[in-house]
Amino acid sequence: EVTIQHPTAGDAKIEISSADGEPIKILFPSPDTQQTMVDLSSLKTGFYFVRYKNSSGIIETAKIVKQ
């Protein structure tokens, strides 16, 4: 499980995708939260991207490694 820290969510989306860009999981954080727990136990070992997009269109991307 990973905790993703982000600005207050409002109308936001978190997308987990594989290294080749294939979407795996899409989450919609609760409004008024600044962190979201993501269960990665079902994912295979490898590299993944976490993309956070808010209602203003601002996108932040981070790379994670599942071992």
JSON list of C-alpha atoms in Angstrom, two decimals:
[
{"chain": "A", "resi": 1, "resn": "GLU", "atom": "CA", "xyz": [0.00, 0.00, 0.00]},
{"chain": "A", "resi": 2, "resn": "VAL", "atom": "CA", "xyz": [1.26, 3.48, -0.90]},
{"chain": "A", "resi": 3, "resn": "THR", "atom": "CA", "xyz": [0.11, 6.86, 0.37]},
{"chain": "A", "resi": 4, "resn": "ILE", "atom": "CA", "xyz": [-0.04, 9.53, -2.32]},
{"chain": "A", "resi": 5, "resn": "GLN", "atom": "CA", "xyz": [0.20, 13.08, -1.02]},
{"chain": "A", "resi": 6, "resn": "HIS", "atom": "CA", "xyz": [-1.45, 15.76, -3.14]},
{"chain": "A", "resi": 7, "resn": "PRO", "atom": "CA", "xyz": [-3.08, 19.19, -2.88]},
{"chain": "A", "resi": 8, "resn": "THR", "atom": "CA", "xyz": [-6.67, 19.26, -1.65]},
{"chain": "A", "resi": 9, "resn": "ALA", "atom": "CA", "xyz": [-8.43, 17.01, -4.11]},
{"chain": "A", "resi": 10, "resn": "GLY", "atom": "CA", "xyz": [-11.64, 18.79, -5.09]},
{"chain": "A", "resi": 11, "resn": "ASP", "atom": "CA", "xyz": [-12.50, 17.28, -8.49]},
{"chain": "A", "resi": 12, "resn": "ALA", "atom": "CA", "xyz": [-9.32, 15.26, -9.06]},
{"chain": "A", "resi": 13, "resn": "LYS", "atom": "CA", "xyz": [-8.20, 11.93, -10.46]},
{"chain": "A", "resi": 14, "resn": "ILE", "atom": "CA", "xyz": [-5.27, 9.61, -9.71]},
{"chain": "A", "resi": 15, "resn": "GLU", "atom": "CA", "xyz": [-4.26, 7.18, -12.42]},
{"chain": "A", "resi": 16, "resn": "ILE", "atom": "CA", "xyz": [-1.83, 4.29, -11.98]},
{"chain": "A", "resi": 17, "resn": "SER", "atom": "CA", "xyz": [-0.35, 3.11, -15.27]},
{"chain": "A", "resi": 18, "resn": "SER", "atom": "CA", "xyz": [2.25, 0.57, -16.33]},
{"chain": "A", "resi": 19, "resn": "ALA", "atom": "CA", "xyz": [5.66, 1.59, -17.67]},
{"chain": "A", "resi": 20, "resn": "ASP", "atom": "CA", "xyz": [4.27, 1.41, -21.23]},
{"chain": "A", "resi": 21, "resn": "GLY", "atom": "CA", "xyz": [1.40, 3.79, -20.38]},
{"chain": "A", "resi": 22, "resn": "GLU", "atom": "CA", "xyz": [-1.39, 1.22, -20.03]},
{"chain": "A", "resi": 23, "resn": "PRO", "atom": "CA", "xyz": [-3.90, 2.44, -17.39]},
{"chain": "A", "resi": 24, "resn": "ILE", "atom": "CA", "xyz": [-4.22, -0.04, -14.53]},
{"chain": "A", "resi": 25, "resn": "LYS", "atom": "CA", "xyz": [-6.17, 1.76, -11.84]},
{"chain": "A", "resi": 26, "resn": "ILE", "atom": "CA", "xyz": [-8.12, 5.03, -11.67]},
{"chain": "A", "resi": 27, "resn": "LEU", "atom": "CA", "xyz": [-9.04, 6.57, -8.33]},
{"chain": "A", "resi": 28, "resn": "PHE", "atom": "CA", "xyz": [-11.06, 9.64, -7.47]},
{"chain": "A", "resi": 29, "resn": "PRO", "atom": "CA", "xyz": [-9.79, 11.06, -4.17]},
{"chain": "A", "resi": 30, "resn": "SER", "atom": "CA", "xyz": [-12.31, 12.29, -1.64]},
{"chain": "A", "resi": 31, "resn": "PRO", "atom": "CA", "xyz": [-12.78, 16.07, -1.79]},
{"chain": "A", "resi": 32, "resn": "ASP", "atom": "CA", "xyz": [-11.00, 17.97, 0.99]},
{"chain": "A", "resi": 33, "resn": "THR", "atom": "CA", "xyz": [-8.30, 15.29, 1.36]},
{"chain": "A", "resi": 34, "resn": "GLN", "atom": "CA", "xyz": [-4.59, 15.74, 0.85]},
{"chain": "A", "resi": 35, "resn": "GLN", "atom": "CA", "xyz": [-3.56, 12.11, 0.79]},
{"chain": "A", "resi": 36, "resn": "THR", "atom": "CA", "xyz": [-4.92, 8.95, -0.77]},
{"chain": "A", "resi": 37, "resn": "MET", "atom": "CA", "xyz": [-4.05, 5.34, 0.08]},
{"chain": "A", "resi": 38, "resn": "VAL", "atom": "CA", "xyz": [-3.51, 3.07, -2.92]},
{"chain": "A", "resi": 39, "resn": "ASP", "atom": "CA", "xyz": [-3.37, -0.73, -2.65]},
{"chain": "A", "resi": 40, "resn": "LEU", "atom": "CA", "xyz": [-0.67, -2.04, -4.99]},
{"chain": "A", "resi": 41, "resn": "SER", "atom": "CA", "xyz": [-0.69, -5.65, -3.79]},
{"chain": "A", "resi": 42, "resn": "SER", "atom": "CA", "xyz": [-2.32, -6.94, -6.98]},
{"chain": "A", "resi": 43, "resn": "LEU", "atom": "CA", "xyz": [0.36, -5.40, -9.23]},
{"chain": "A", "resi": 44, "resn": "LYS", "atom": "CA", "xyz": [3.30, -7.37, -10.57]},
{"chain": "A", "resi": 45, "resn": "THR", "atom": "CA", "xyz": [6.89, -6.39, -9.81]},
{"chain": "A", "resi": 46, "resn": "GLY", "atom": "CA", "xyz": [8.02, -3.49, -12.00]},
{"chain": "A", "resi": 47, "resn": "PHE", "atom": "CA", "xyz": [7.85, 0.24, -12.73]},
{"chain": "A", "resi": 48, "resn": "TYR", "atom": "CA", "xyz": [4.60, 2.19, -12.62]},
{"chain": "A", "resi": 49, "resn": "PHE", "atom": "CA", "xyz": [3.56, 5.80, -13.08]},
{"chain": "A", "resi": 50, "resn": "VAL", "atom": "CA", "xyz": [1.22, 7.65, -10.74]},
{"chain": "A", "resi": 51, "resn": "ARG", "atom": "CA", "xyz": [-0.46, 10.63, -12.37]},
{"chain": "A", "resi": 52, "resn": "TYR", "atom": "CA", "xyz": [-2.48, 13.16, -10.36]},
{"chain": "A", "resi": 53, "resn": "LYS", "atom": "CA", "xyz": [-4.73, 15.54, -12.29]},
{"chain": "A", "resi": 54, "resn": "ASN", "atom": "CA", "xyz": [-6.86, 18.24, -10.67]},
{"chain": "A", "resi": 55, "resn": "SER", "atom": "CA", "xyz": [-9.87, 20.12, -12.00]},
{"chain": "A", "resi": 56, "resn": "SER", "atom": "CA", "xyz": [-7.63, 22.99, -13.20]},
{"chain": "A", "resi": 57, "resn": "GLY", "atom": "CA", "xyz": [-5.84, 20.59, -15.54]},
{"chain": "A", "resi": 58, "resn": "ILE", "atom": "CA", "xyz": [-2.61, 20.54, -13.54]},
{"chain": "A", "resi": 59, "resn": "ILE", "atom": "CA", "xyz": [-0.91, 17.17, -13.84]},
{"chain": "A", "resi": 60, "resn": "GLU", "atom": "CA", "xyz": [1.82, 15.77, -11.60]},
{"chain": "A", "resi": 61, "resn": "THR", "atom": "CA", "xyz": [3.52, 12.48, -12.41]},
{"chain": "A", "resi": 62, "resn": "ALA", "atom": "CA", "xyz": [5.72, 10.26, -10.24]},
{"chain": "A", "resi": 63, "resn": "LYS", "atom": "CA", "xyz": [7.40, 6.94, -10.93]},
{"chain": "A", "resi": 64, "resn": "ILE", "atom": "CA", "xyz": [7.12, 4.09, -8.41]},
{"chain": "A", "resi": 65, "resn": "VAL", "atom": "CA", "xyz": [8.83, 0.71, -8.25]},
{"chain": "A", "resi": 66, "resn": "LYS", "atom": "CA", "xyz": [6.96, -2.36, -7.00]},
{"chain": "A", "resi": 67, "resn": "GLN", "atom": "CA", "xyz": [9.34, -5.01, -5.66]}
]
